[in-house]
Structures are given as structure tokens and as C-alpha cells.
JSON list of C-alpha atoms in Angstrom, two decimals:
[
{"chain": "A", "resi": 1255, "resn": "MET", "atom": "CA", "xyz": [177.51, -294.07, 107.54]},
{"chain": "A", "resi": 1256, "resn": "ASN", "atom": "CA", "xyz": [178.32, -290.87, 105.66]},
{"chain": "A", "resi": 1257, "resn": "SER", "atom": "CA", "xyz": [179.29, -291.78, 102.07]},
{"chain": "A", "resi": 1258, "resn": "ASN", "atom": "CA", "xyz": [182.41, -289.03, 101.76]},
{"chain": "A", "resi": 1259, "resn": "THR", "atom": "CA", "xyz": [183.98, -291.47, 103.98]},
{"chain": "A", "resi": 1260, "resn": "ILE", "atom": "CA", "xyz": [185.71, -294.30, 101.25]},
{"chain": "A", "resi": 1261, "resn": "PRO", "atom": "CA", "xyz": [188.68, -296.73, 101.42]},
{"chain": "A", "resi": 1262, "resn": "THR", "atom": "CA", "xyz": [191.64, -296.19, 99.94]},
{"chain": "A", "resi": 1263, "resn": "ASN", "atom": "CA", "xyz": [194.08, -299.06, 99.17]},
{"chain": "A", "resi": 1264, "resn": "ALA", "atom": "CA", "xyz": [191.82, -301.88, 100.56]},
{"chain": "A", "resi": 1265, "resn": "GLY", "atom": "CA", "xyz": [192.88, -304.44, 98.61]},
{"chain": "A", "resi": 1266, "resn": "THR", "atom": "CA", "xyz": [196.67, -303.60, 98.95]},
{"chain": "A", "resi": 1267, "resn": "ASN", "atom": "CA", "xyz": [197.42, -301.58, 102.11]},
{"chain": "A", "resi": 1268, "resn": "PRO", "atom": "CA", "xyz": [197.92, -303.72, 105.29]},
{"chain": "A", "resi": 1269, "resn": "LYS", "atom": "CA", "xyz": [196.70, -301.00, 106.83]},
{"chain": "A", "resi": 1270, "resn": "PRO", "atom": "CA", "xyz": [193.92, -299.19, 104.85]},
{"chain": "A", "resi": 1271, "resn": "ALA", "atom": "CA", "xyz": [193.24, -295.44, 105.09]},
{"chain": "A", "resi": 1272, "resn": "PHE", "atom": "CA", "xyz": [189.98, -294.04, 104.96]},
{"chain": "A", "resi": 1273, "resn": "VAL", "atom": "CA", "xyz": [189.84, -289.91, 103.33]},
{"chain": "A", "resi": 1274, "resn": "ARG", "atom": "CA", "xyz": [186.47, -287.50, 102.80]},
{"chain": "A", "resi": 1275, "resn": "GLU", "atom": "CA", "xyz": [186.48, -286.69, 99.47]},
{"chain": "A", "resi": 1276, "resn": "SER", "atom": "CA", "xyz": [184.45, -283.00, 98.38]},
{"chain": "A", "resi": 1277, "resn": "ILE", "atom": "CA", "xyz": [185.15, -281.93, 95.09]},
{"chain": "A", "resi": 1278, "resn": "PHE", "atom": "CA", "xyz": [183.25, -278.89, 94.83]},
{"chain": "A", "resi": 1279, "resn": "ARG", "atom": "CA", "xyz": [184.94, -275.90, 96.96]},
{"chain": "A", "resi": 1280, "resn": "ASN", "atom": "CA", "xyz": [183.02, -272.79, 95.96]},
{"chain": "A", "resi": 1281, "resn": "TRP", "atom": "CA", "xyz": [182.23, -269.90, 98.19]},
{"chain": "A", "resi": 1282, "resn": "ILE", "atom": "CA", "xyz": [179.43, -267.76, 98.06]},
{"chain": "A", "resi": 1283, "resn": "SER", "atom": "CA", "xyz": [180.56, -264.02, 99.21]},
{"chain": "A", "resi": 1284, "resn": "GLU", "atom": "CA", "xyz": [179.59, -260.53, 97.85]},
{"chain": "A", "resi": 1285, "resn": "ASP", "atom": "CA", "xyz": [182.53, -260.12, 96.35]},
{"chain": "A", "resi": 1286, "resn": "SER", "atom": "CA", "xyz": [182.53, -263.32, 94.29]},
{"chain": "A", "resi": 1287, "resn": "ASP", "atom": "CA", "xyz": [182.22, -262.76, 90.45]},
{"chain": "A", "resi": 1288, "resn": "LYS", "atom": "CA", "xyz": [180.24, -265.81, 90.60]},
{"chain": "A", "resi": 1289, "resn": "PHE", "atom": "CA", "xyz": [178.36, -266.80, 93.75]},
{"chain": "A", "resi": 1290, "resn": "GLN", "atom": "CA", "xyz": [176.73, -264.29, 95.21]},
{"chain": "A", "resi": 1291, "resn": "PRO", "atom": "CA", "xyz": [174.57, -263.92, 98.36]},
{"chain": "A", "resi": 1292, "resn": "GLU", "atom": "CA", "xyz": [171.04, -263.98, 97.00]},
{"chain": "A", "resi": 1293, "resn": "SER", "atom": "CA", "xyz": [167.32, -264.70, 98.25]},
{"chain": "A", "resi": 1294, "resn": "GLY", "atom": "CA", "xyz": [166.02, -267.99, 96.68]},
{"chain": "A", "resi": 1295, "resn": "ARG", "atom": "CA", "xyz": [169.32, -268.92, 94.77]},
{"chain": "A", "resi": 1296, "resn": "TYR", "atom": "CA", "xyz": [170.47, -271.95, 96.87]},
{"chain": "A", "resi": 1297, "resn": "HIS", "atom": "CA", "xyz": [169.14, -274.84, 98.13]},
{"chain": "A", "resi": 1298, "resn": "LEU", "atom": "CA", "xyz": [170.66, -277.53, 100.81]},
{"chain": "A", "resi": 1299, "resn": "TYR", "atom": "CA", "xyz": [170.41, -280.93, 100.73]},
{"chain": "A", "resi": 1300, "resn": "ILE", "atom": "CA", "xyz": [170.95, -282.97, 103.48]},
{"chain": "A", "resi": 1301, "resn": "SER", "atom": "CA", "xyz": [170.42, -286.57, 105.41]},
{"chain": "A", "resi": 1302, "resn": "TYR", "atom": "CA", "xyz": [169.34, -286.64, 108.77]},
{"chain": "A", "resi": 1303, "resn": "GLY", "atom": "CA", "xyz": [171.56, -289.89, 109.13]},
{"chain": "A", "resi": 1304, "resn": "CYS", "atom": "CA", "xyz": [175.13, -287.65, 108.09]},
{"chain": "A", "resi": 1305, "resn": "PRO", "atom": "CA", "xyz": [176.24, -285.73, 111.06]},
{"chain": "A", "resi": 1306, "resn": "TRP", "atom": "CA", "xyz": [177.99, -282.98, 108.96]},
{"chain": "A", "resi": 1307, "resn": "ALA", "atom": "CA", "xyz": [175.07, -282.40, 106.76]},
{"chain": "A", "resi": 1308, "resn": "ASN", "atom": "CA", "xyz": [173.17, -281.70, 109.66]},
{"chain": "A", "resi": 1309, "resn": "ARG", "atom": "CA", "xyz": [175.17, -279.12, 111.11]},
{"chain": "A", "resi": 1310, "resn": "CYS", "atom": "CA", "xyz": [174.48, -276.72, 107.65]},
{"chain": "A", "resi": 1311, "resn": "LEU", "atom": "CA", "xyz": [170.59, -277.34, 108.50]},
{"chain": "A", "resi": 1312, "resn": "ALA", "atom": "CA", "xyz": [171.42, -276.21, 111.97]},
{"chain": "A", "resi": 1313, "resn": "VAL", "atom": "CA", "xyz": [173.29, -273.14, 111.13]},
{"chain": "A", "resi": 1314, "resn": "ARG", "atom": "CA", "xyz": [170.48, -272.16, 108.48]},
{"chain": "A", "resi": 1315, "resn": "ASN", "atom": "CA", "xyz": [168.21, -272.32, 111.07]},
{"chain": "A", "resi": 1316, "resn": "LEU", "atom": "CA", "xyz": [170.05, -270.25, 114.23]},
{"chain": "A", "resi": 1317, "resn": "LYS", "atom": "CA", "xyz": [170.64, -267.88, 111.62]},
{"chain": "A", "resi": 1318, "resn": "GLY", "atom": "CA", "xyz": [167.28, -267.91, 110.31]},
{"chain": "A", "resi": 1319, "resn": "LEU", "atom": "CA", "xyz": [167.89, -268.85, 106.56]},
{"chain": "A", "resi": 1320, "resn": "GLN", "atom": "CA", "xyz": [164.97, -270.63, 106.64]},
{"chain": "A", "resi": 1321, "resn": "ASP", "atom": "CA", "xyz": [163.29, -268.46, 104.36]},
{"chain": "A", "resi": 1322, "resn": "HIS", "atom": "CA", "xyz": [165.89, -267.80, 101.69]},
{"chain": "A", "resi": 1323, "resn": "ILE", "atom": "CA", "xyz": [167.85, -271.29, 101.55]},
{"chain": "A", "resi": 1324, "resn": "GLY", "atom": "CA", "xyz": [165.45, -273.90, 99.99]},
{"chain": "A", "resi": 1325, "resn": "LEU", "atom": "CA", "xyz": [165.78, -277.66, 101.59]},
{"chain": "A", "resi": 1326, "resn": "SER", "atom": "CA", "xyz": [165.46, -281.20, 101.15]},
{"chain": "A", "resi": 1327, "resn": "ILE", "atom": "CA", "xyz": [166.05, -283.98, 102.63]},
{"chain": "A", "resi": 1328, "resn": "VAL", "atom": "CA", "xyz": [166.46, -287.83, 101.95]},
{"chain": "A", "resi": 1329, "resn": "HIS", "atom": "CA", "xyz": [165.05, -291.24, 103.19]},
{"chain": "A", "resi": 1330, "resn": "PRO", "atom": "CA", "xyz": [167.37, -292.20, 106.12]},
{"chain": "A", "resi": 1331, "resn": "THR", "atom": "CA", "xyz": [168.52, -295.38, 104.49]},
{"chain": "A", "resi": 1332, "resn": "MET", "atom": "CA", "xyz": [170.66, -295.45, 101.57]},
{"chain": "A", "resi": 1333, "resn": "GLN", "atom": "CA", "xyz": [169.09, -297.88, 98.26]},
{"chain": "A", "resi": 1334, "resn": "ARG", "atom": "CA", "xyz": [170.06, -299.07, 94.83]},
{"chain": "A", "resi": 1335, "resn": "THR", "atom": "CA", "xyz": [170.62, -296.16, 93.04]},
{"chain": "A", "resi": 1336, "resn": "LYS", "atom": "CA", "xyz": [170.64, -297.94, 89.54]},
{"chain": "A", "resi": 1337, "resn": "PRO", "atom": "CA", "xyz": [170.19, -301.32, 90.14]},
{"chain": "A", "resi": 1338, "resn": "ASP", "atom": "CA", "xyz": [170.07, -302.36, 86.65]},
{"chain": "A", "resi": 1339, "resn": "VAL", "atom": "CA", "xyz": [174.02, -300.17, 85.82]},
{"chain": "A", "resi": 1340, "resn": "ASP", "atom": "CA", "xyz": [176.00, -300.89, 89.43]},
{"chain": "A", "resi": 1341, "resn": "ASP", "atom": "CA", "xyz": [175.72, -302.38, 92.49]},
{"chain": "A", "resi": 1342, "resn": "HIS", "atom": "CA", "xyz": [176.09, -298.32, 94.25]},
{"chain": "A", "resi": 1343, "resn": "VAL", "atom": "CA", "xyz": [174.04, -298.00, 97.12]},
{"chain": "A", "resi": 1344, "resn": "GLY", "atom": "CA", "xyz": [173.10, -294.54, 98.42]},
{"chain": "A", "resi": 1345, "resn": "TRP", "atom": "CA", "xyz": [170.85, -291.66, 99.26]},
{"chain": "A", "resi": 1346, "resn": "VAL", "atom": "CA", "xyz": [167.50, -291.53, 97.33]},
{"chain": "A", "resi": 1347, "resn": "PHE", "atom": "CA", "xyz": [164.18, -289.05, 97.54]},
{"chain": "A", "resi": 1348, "resn": "ARG", "atom": "CA", "xyz": [160.91, -290.07, 98.45]},
{"chain": "A", "resi": 1349, "resn": "ASN", "atom": "CA", "xyz": [157.65, -288.19, 99.19]},
{"chain": "A", "resi": 1350, "resn": "GLU", "atom": "CA", "xyz": [155.92, -288.25, 102.75]},
{"chain": "A", "resi": 1351, "resn": "GLY", "atom": "CA", "xyz": [153.82, -291.15, 103.27]},
{"chain": "A", "resi": 1352, "resn": "ASP", "atom": "CA", "xyz": [155.55, -293.06, 100.58]},
{"chain": "A", "resi": 1353, "resn": "GLU", "atom": "CA", "xyz": [155.86, -296.93, 101.03]},
{"chain": "A", "resi": 1354, "resn": "PRO", "atom": "CA", "xyz": [158.09, -297.38, 103.81]},
{"chain": "A", "resi": 1355, "resn": "LEU", "atom": "CA", "xyz": [161.74, -298.74, 102.83]},
{"chain": "A", "resi": 1356, "resn": "SER", "atom": "CA", "xyz": [163.36, -301.53, 103.85]},
{"chain": "A", "resi": 1357, "resn": "ASN", "atom": "CA", "xyz": [167.44, -301.24, 103.79]},
{"chain": "A", "resi": 1358, "resn": "SER", "atom": "CA", "xyz": [169.65, -301.67, 101.14]},
{"chain": "A", "resi": 1359, "resn": "SER", "atom": "CA", "xyz": [170.02, -305.57, 102.39]},
{"chain": "A", "resi": 1360, "resn": "GLY", "atom": "CA", "xyz": [166.51, -306.01, 102.26]},
{"chain": "A", "resi": 1361, "resn": "TYR", "atom": "CA", "xyz": [165.79, -305.80, 106.17]},
{"chain": "A", "resi": 1362, "resn": "GLY", "atom": "CA", "xyz": [163.56, -303.70, 108.09]},
{"chain": "A", "resi": 1363, "resn": "LYS", "atom": "CA", "xyz": [160.56, -300.96, 107.48]},
{"chain": "A", "resi": 1364, "resn": "PHE", "atom": "CA", "xyz": [161.78, -297.71, 107.63]},
{"chain": "A", "resi": 1365, "resn": "GLU", "atom": "CA", "xyz": [158.48, -294.61, 107.29]},
{"chain": "A", "resi": 1366, "resn": "CYS", "atom": "CA", "xyz": [159.06, -291.99, 104.68]},
{"chain": "A", "resi": 1367, "resn": "LYS", "atom": "CA", "xyz": [158.84, -289.15, 107.04]},
{"chain": "A", "resi": 1368, "resn": "ASP", "atom": "CA", "xyz": [160.09, -285.97, 107.87]},
{"chain": "A", "resi": 1369, "resn": "VAL", "atom": "CA", "xyz": [161.61, -286.04, 104.46]},
{"chain": "A", "resi": 1370, "resn": "ILE", "atom": "CA", "xyz": [161.64, -283.30, 101.86]},
{"chain": "A", "resi": 1371, "resn": "PRO", "atom": "CA", "xyz": [161.75, -284.39, 97.70]},
{"chain": "A", "resi": 1372, "resn": "ASP", "atom": "CA", "xyz": [164.03, -282.03, 95.47]},
{"chain": "A", "resi": 1373, "resn": "THR", "atom": "CA", "xyz": [161.56, -280.02, 94.44]},
{"chain": "A", "resi": 1374, "resn": "VAL", "atom": "CA", "xyz": [164.33, -278.45, 92.36]},
{"chain": "A", "resi": 1375, "resn": "ASN", "atom": "CA", "xyz": [165.81, -280.79, 90.19]},
{"chain": "A", "resi": 1376, "resn": "ASN", "atom": "CA", "xyz": [163.37, -283.53, 90.68]},
{"chain": "A", "resi": 1377, "resn": "THR", "atom": "CA", "xyz": [166.19, -286.10, 90.48]},
{"chain": "A", "resi": 1378, "resn": "LYS", "atom": "CA", "xyz": [165.50, -289.54, 92.51]},
{"chain": "A", "resi": 1379, "resn": "THR", "atom": "CA", "xyz": [168.92, -289.93, 94.07]},
{"chain": "A", "resi": 1380, "resn": "ILE", "atom": "CA", "xyz": [171.38, -287.37, 95.14]},
{"chain": "A", "resi": 1381, "resn": "ARG", "atom": "CA", "xyz": [173.88, -289.54, 92.72]},
{"chain": "A", "resi": 1382, "resn": "GLU", "atom": "CA", "xyz": [171.77, -288.04, 90.18]},
{"chain": "A", "resi": 1383, "resn": "ILE", "atom": "CA", "xyz": [172.58, -284.55, 91.36]},
{"chain": "A", "resi": 1384, "resn": "TYR", "atom": "CA", "xyz": [176.59, -284.77, 90.72]},
{"chain": "A", "resi": 1385, "resn": "GLU", "atom": "CA", "xyz": [175.68, -286.59, 87.66]},
{"chain": "A", "resi": 1386, "resn": "LYS", "atom": "CA", "xyz": [174.44, -283.43, 86.65]},
{"chain": "A", "resi": 1387, "resn": "VAL", "atom": "CA", "xyz": [177.50, -281.34, 86.72]},
{"chain": "A", "resi": 1388, "resn": "THR", "atom": "CA", "xyz": [179.89, -284.10, 86.65]},
{"chain": "A", "resi": 1389, "resn": "LYS", "atom": "CA", "xyz": [181.63, -286.74, 85.13]},
{"chain": "A", "resi": 1390, "resn": "GLU", "atom": "CA", "xyz": [184.27, -287.29, 87.49]},
{"chain": "A", "resi": 1391, "resn": "SER", "atom": "CA", "xyz": [184.38, -290.40, 89.78]},
{"chain": "A", "resi": 1392, "resn": "THR", "atom": "CA", "xyz": [183.49, -289.14, 92.96]},
{"chain": "A", "resi": 1393, "resn": "VAL", "atom": "CA", "xyz": [181.43, -289.75, 96.11]},
{"chain": "A", "resi": 1394, "resn": "TYR", "atom": "CA", "xyz": [177.89, -288.90, 96.02]},
{"chain": "A", "resi": 1395, "resn": "SER", "atom": "CA", "xyz": [177.44, -287.47, 99.37]},
{"chain": "A", "resi": 1396, "resn": "VAL", "atom": "CA", "xyz": [175.68, -284.71, 101.06]},
{"chain": "A", "resi": 1397, "resn": "PRO", "atom": "CA", "xyz": [175.40, -282.06, 102.32]},
{"chain": "A", "resi": 1398, "resn": "ILE", "atom": "CA", "xyz": [175.36, -280.55, 98.65]},
{"chain": "A", "resi": 1399, "resn": "LEU", "atom": "CA", "xyz": [174.84, -276.78, 98.20]},
{"chain": "A", "resi": 1400, "resn": "TRP", "atom": "CA", "xyz": [173.00, -275.94, 95.20]},
{"chain": "A", "resi": 1401, "resn": "ASP", "atom": "CA", "xyz": [173.13, -273.37, 92.93]},
{"chain": "A", "resi": 1402, "resn": "LYS", "atom": "CA", "xyz": [169.35, -272.66, 91.16]},
{"chain": "A", "resi": 1403, "resn": "LYS", "atom": "CA", "xyz": [170.67, -269.80, 88.75]},
{"chain": "A", "resi": 1404, "resn": "LEU", "atom": "CA", "xyz": [173.84, -271.45, 87.87]},
{"chain": "A", "resi": 1405, "resn": "GLN", "atom": "CA", "xyz": [172.21, -274.70, 87.62]},
{"chain": "A", "resi": 1406, "resn": "THR", "atom": "CA", "xyz": [175.55, -276.32, 89.65]},
{"chain": "A", "resi": 1407, "resn": "ILE", "atom": "CA", "xyz": [176.93, -277.91, 92.90]},
{"chain": "A", "resi": 1408, "resn": "VAL", "atom": "CA", "xyz": [178.57, -275.10, 95.09]},
{"chain": "A", "resi": 1409, "resn": "ASN", "atom": "CA", "xyz": [180.09, -276.78, 97.36]},
{"chain": "A", "resi": 1410, "resn": "ASN", "atom": "CA", "xyz": [179.70, -279.91, 99.02]},
{"chain": "A", "resi": 1411, "resn": "GLU", "atom": "CA", "xyz": [182.01, -279.58, 102.36]},
{"chain": "A", "resi": 1412, "resn": "SER", "atom": "CA", "xyz": [179.76, -278.77, 105.43]},
{"chain": "A", "resi": 1413, "resn": "SER", "atom": "CA", "xyz": [182.93, -276.76, 107.55]},
{"chain": "A", "resi": 1414, "resn": "GLU", "atom": "CA", "xyz": [182.62, -274.72, 104.65]},
{"chain": "A", "resi": 1415, "resn": "ILE", "atom": "CA", "xyz": [178.85, -274.33, 104.40]},
{"chain": "A", "resi": 1416, "resn": "ILE", "atom": "CA", "xyz": [178.49, -273.80, 108.03]},
{"chain": "A", "resi": 1417, "resn": "ARG", "atom": "CA", "xyz": [181.06, -270.63, 107.72]},
{"chain": "A", "resi": 1418, "resn": "MET", "atom": "CA", "xyz": [179.42, -269.56, 104.54]},
{"chain": "A", "resi": 1419, "resn": "PHE", "atom": "CA", "xyz": [175.29, -269.53, 106.18]},
{"chain": "A", "resi": 1420, "resn": "ASN", "atom": "CA", "xyz": [177.32, -267.85, 109.58]},
{"chain": "A", "resi": 1421, "resn": "SER", "atom": "CA", "xyz": [178.22, -265.36, 107.65]},
{"chain": "A", "resi": 1422, "resn": "ALA", "atom": "CA", "xyz": [177.65, -264.40, 103.78]},
{"chain": "A", "resi": 1423, "resn": "PHE", "atom": "CA", "xyz": [173.88, -264.49, 104.16]},
{"chain": "A", "resi": 1424, "resn": "ASN", "atom": "CA", "xyz": [173.71, -261.57, 107.14]},
{"chain": "A", "resi": 1425, "resn": "LYS", "atom": "CA", "xyz": [171.68, -259.11, 104.97]},
{"chain": "A", "resi": 1426, "resn": "LEU", "atom": "CA", "xyz": [169.11, -261.78, 104.66]},
{"chain": "A", "resi": 1427, "resn": "ALA", "atom": "CA", "xyz": [169.58, -263.54, 107.94]},
{"chain": "A", "resi": 1428, "resn": "LYS", "atom": "CA", "xyz": [166.71, -263.11, 110.78]},
{"chain": "A", "resi": 1429, "resn": "ASN", "atom": "CA", "xyz": [169.62, -263.38, 113.17]},
{"chain": "A", "resi": 1430, "resn": "PRO", "atom": "CA", "xyz": [172.43, -261.83, 111.81]},
{"chain": "A", "resi": 1431, "resn": "GLU", "atom": "CA", "xyz": [174.06, -260.60, 115.42]},
{"chain": "A", "resi": 1432, "resn": "LEU", "atom": "CA", "xyz": [174.48, -264.46, 115.85]},
{"chain": "A", "resi": 1433, "resn": "ASP", "atom": "CA", "xyz": [178.05, -264.80, 115.38]},
{"chain": "A", "resi": 1434, "resn": "LEU", "atom": "CA", "xyz": [179.40, -268.29, 115.45]},
{"chain": "A", "resi": 1435, "resn": "TYR", "atom": "CA", "xyz": [182.92, -267.67, 114.54]},
{"chain": "A", "resi": 1436, "resn": "PRO", "atom": "CA", "xyz": [184.02, -265.15, 116.30]},
{"chain": "A", "resi": 1437, "resn": "GLU", "atom": "CA", "xyz": [187.20, -263.65, 115.69]},
{"chain": "A", "resi": 1438, "resn": "ASP", "atom": "CA", "xyz": [188.64, -263.56, 119.13]},
{"chain": "A", "resi": 1439, "resn": "LEU", "atom": "CA", "xyz": [187.99, -267.19, 119.26]},
{"chain": "A", "resi": 1440, "resn": "ARG", "atom": "CA", "xyz": [188.64, -268.29, 115.97]},
{"chain": "A", "resi": 1441, "resn": "LYS", "atom": "CA", "xyz": [192.25, -269.54, 116.36]},
{"chain": "A", "resi": 1442, "resn": "GLN", "atom": "CA", "xyz": [191.05, -271.49, 119.27]},
{"chain": "A", "resi": 1443, "resn": "ILE", "atom": "CA", "xyz": [187.98, -273.26, 116.89]},
{"chain": "A", "resi": 1444, "resn": "ASP", "atom": "CA", "xyz": [189.93, -273.64, 114.16]},
{"chain": "A", "resi": 1445, "resn": "GLU", "atom": "CA", "xyz": [193.20, -276.06, 116.42]},
{"chain": "A", "resi": 1446, "resn": "ILE", "atom": "CA", "xyz": [190.05, -277.87, 118.30]},
{"chain": "A", "resi": 1447, "resn": "ASN", "atom": "CA", "xyz": [187.93, -278.30, 114.59]},
{"chain": "A", "resi": 1448, "resn": "ASP", "atom": "CA", "xyz": [191.17, -279.43, 113.43]},
{"chain": "A", "resi": 1449, "resn": "TRP", "atom": "CA", "xyz": [192.34, -282.56, 116.01]},
{"chain": "A", "resi": 1450, "resn": "VAL", "atom": "CA", "xyz": [187.95, -283.08, 116.40]},
{"chain": "A", "resi": 1451, "resn": "TYR", "atom": "CA", "xyz": [187.52, -283.59, 112.69]},
{"chain": "A", "resi": 1452, "resn": "HIS", "atom": "CA", "xyz": [190.89, -286.23, 112.15]},
{"chain": "A", "resi": 1453, "resn": "ASN", "atom": "CA", "xyz": [190.00, -287.96, 115.47]},
{"chain": "A", "resi": 1454, "resn": "ILE", "atom": "CA", "xyz": [186.75, -287.76, 116.63]},
{"chain": "A", "resi": 1455, "resn": "ASN", "atom": "CA", "xyz": [184.73, -287.27, 113.65]},
{"chain": "A", "resi": 1456, "resn": "ILE", "atom": "CA", "xyz": [186.48, -289.12, 111.36]},
{"chain": "A", "resi": 1457, "resn": "GLY", "atom": "CA", "xyz": [187.93, -291.84, 114.01]},
{"chain": "A", "resi": 1458, "resn": "VAL", "atom": "CA", "xyz": [184.52, -293.18, 113.99]},
{"chain": "A", "resi": 1459, "resn": "TYR", "atom": "CA", "xyz": [184.66, -294.56, 110.48]},
{"chain": "A", "resi": 1460, "resn": "LYS", "atom": "CA", "xyz": [188.25, -295.40, 110.61]},
{"chain": "A", "resi": 1461, "resn": "CYS", "atom": "CA", "xyz": [186.94, -297.94, 113.38]},
{"chain": "A", "resi": 1462, "resn": "GLY", "atom": "CA", "xyz": [183.68, -299.10, 111.75]},
{"chain": "A", "resi": 1463, "resn": "LEU", "atom": "CA", "xyz": [185.16, -299.32, 108.36]},
{"chain": "A", "resi": 1464, "resn": "ALA", "atom": "CA", "xyz": [188.65, -300.54, 109.07]},
{"chain": "A", "resi": 1465, "resn": "GLN", "atom": "CA", "xyz": [189.95, -303.47, 106.72]},
{"chain": "A", "resi": 1466, "resn": "SER", "atom": "CA", "xyz": [192.15, -305.02, 109.33]},
{"chain": "A", "resi": 1467, "resn": "GLN", "atom": "CA", "xyz": [192.81, -305.67, 113.04]},
{"chain": "A", "resi": 1468, "resn": "GLU", "atom": "CA", "xyz": [195.68, -303.82, 113.47]},
{"chain": "A", "resi": 1469, "resn": "ALA", "atom": "CA", "xyz": [194.10, -300.63, 111.61]},
{"chain": "A", "resi": 1470, "resn": "TYR", "atom": "CA", "xyz": [190.97, -301.35, 113.79]},
{"chain": "A", "resi": 1471, "resn": "ASP", "atom": "CA", "xyz": [193.26, -301.43, 117.28]},
{"chain": "A", "resi": 1472, "resn": "GLU", "atom": "CA", "xyz": [194.76, -298.37, 116.14]},
{"chain": "A", "resi": 1473, "resn": "ALA", "atom": "CA", "xyz": [191.87, -296.66, 115.33]},
{"chain": "A", "resi": 1474, "resn": "VAL", "atom": "CA", "xyz": [189.52, -297.52, 118.37]},
{"chain": "A", "resi": 1475, "resn": "LYS", "atom": "CA", "xyz": [192.61, -296.57, 120.56]},
{"chain": "A", "resi": 1476, "resn": "ASN", "atom": "CA", "xyz": [193.32, -293.00, 119.06]},
{"chain": "A", "resi": 1477, "resn": "LEU", "atom": "CA", "xyz": [189.37, -292.42, 118.76]},
{"chain": "A", "resi": 1478, "resn": "PHE", "atom": "CA", "xyz": [188.81, -293.04, 122.85]},
{"chain": "A", "resi": 1479, "resn": "ASP", "atom": "CA", "xyz": [192.03, -290.77, 123.47]},
{"chain": "A", "resi": 1480, "resn": "HIS", "atom": "CA", "xyz": [190.69, -288.16, 121.57]},
{"chain": "A", "resi": 1481, "resn": "LEU", "atom": "CA", "xyz": [187.29, -288.41, 123.73]},
{"chain": "A", "resi": 1482, "resn": "ASP", "atom": "CA", "xyz": [189.06, -288.00, 126.77]},
{"chain": "A", "resi": 1483, "resn": "LYS", "atom": "CA", "xyz": [191.07, -285.15, 125.64]},
{"chain": "A", "resi": 1484, "resn": "ALA", "atom": "CA", "xyz": [187.74, -283.53, 124.48]},
{"chain": "A", "resi": 1485, "resn": "GLU", "atom": "CA", "xyz": [185.91, -284.67, 127.74]},
{"chain": "A", "resi": 1486, "resn": "GLU", "atom": "CA", "xyz": [188.77, -282.84, 129.86]},
{"chain": "A", "resi": 1487, "resn": "ILE", "atom": "CA", "xyz": [188.23, -279.54, 128.17]},
{"chain": "A", "resi": 1488, "resn": "LEU", "atom": "CA", "xyz": [184.44, -279.70, 128.33]},
{"chain": "A", "resi": 1489, "resn": "SER", "atom": "CA", "xyz": [185.00, -280.65, 132.46]},
{"chain": "A", "resi": 1490, "resn": "LYS", "atom": "CA", "xyz": [186.29, -277.06, 132.82]},
{"chain": "A", "resi": 1491, "resn": "ASN", "atom": "CA", "xyz": [184.79, -274.91, 129.60]}
]
């Protein structure tokens, strides 16, 4: 699951809600007095197990920014990040060809392939990256867009990272003419993104992480109602 999703009031609320937490919301632009688009300055951290992180990788590659924005990819299983301190389970880095990892419950053997270690901060976990820049209680999630110059997290909200990749780096991109957020379609894109995000993307987590039968039943109905809505649009467009 994506560790951006956290339960709220799970012990007291008869219908616990689930929210995503993104506390770093800075923006890269030519007009910024802090974060300008520069080659080699930024680094992207993702997991192939996180759909939100994958879309950042997709836009980075579609725009042709591979030579300008670095990349690290965690192992696809979550592991204990500080077993001697607490029970947190999260994303970890491994080198290609390292010994396979079982999942956090000790089951299976998952090879260390298609992984890229943290060559920027030399951390072993995503948690360590967050702890380098904040003491605030947060969810140690991917994606992360890191600024090597200022040694901080720029942004950890995928919807904003992909829009920065789409336009802020056009002077560096191999495919600057590719516009994934064209002006004439933005209103329609925003409207669809809003209900897809809340009802399908988050909807699957509301089902899988429901803390009561009532919450589960409500979430399942809402999810499939909106899948039908998406199917209706795709059948015509």
C-alpha cells in the first residue's frame, strides 16, 4: 500500500476516515526565489509499488528529463526501519543483486532487482530522508522530490511534482513540446482528477483499510459507482 494513506480516529470513530498527508508543497519555477529549475539539482525517490510515485517517473521520462533529474527506487517490499526503536514499517533501499528480502511479516523472498540505492543522501530508508529535514510527525511516503543544493525535500505530492515536470523544466527537456496539461483542457482535467482521486485512487484504500463493516460497505459501493462513471467516459472518448 502507499504509506501516504493513514487512518484517522481509528479507535473512536465508528466510520474511520483515511487521508493522505503531504507536508512538503514547495514549487519549482523560473520565478521562484528559492527553487529554480536547474540540471542535476533535483532527485526523485519512488517505489514501483506506489501508483502515485510511478506517475512522477512516467512524466519525467515522457518529458525527457532523465539526464537532469536523478532517480532512486526502493525495494518493492516494506521493512522494519528501526527495529530496535519502534514498529514502523516502510520503504527501504537495496543494491541490485543483494540478498532477497521477505516481506515485513517474514513471508516470501523478493529479489533485489530494478532497484536504485540512495546515491544522494546515502540513506537506507525513506524514513531517514524525512528525518533529515523535519522532526514533525509525518508519514514517510513516496514520491519525494529532493533538492541537492538546499538539502531539503521540495515536494512530496505527486500531482504537483508531475505538473512541475510538465512545464518547469522545458528549457532542459528533450520533449518540451509535449504538454500533458494543455490550457484548453485544464478545467476538464481538474474536474475528472478531483473525483478520480477521491473516489478511485483513495477509494481502494478506503475499502482495503476500512476499520468497520459499515465503512467498508459504503466505500465499496462508492468505488464501483465511480469505476462505472469512468467506464462510461472511456466508452465514448
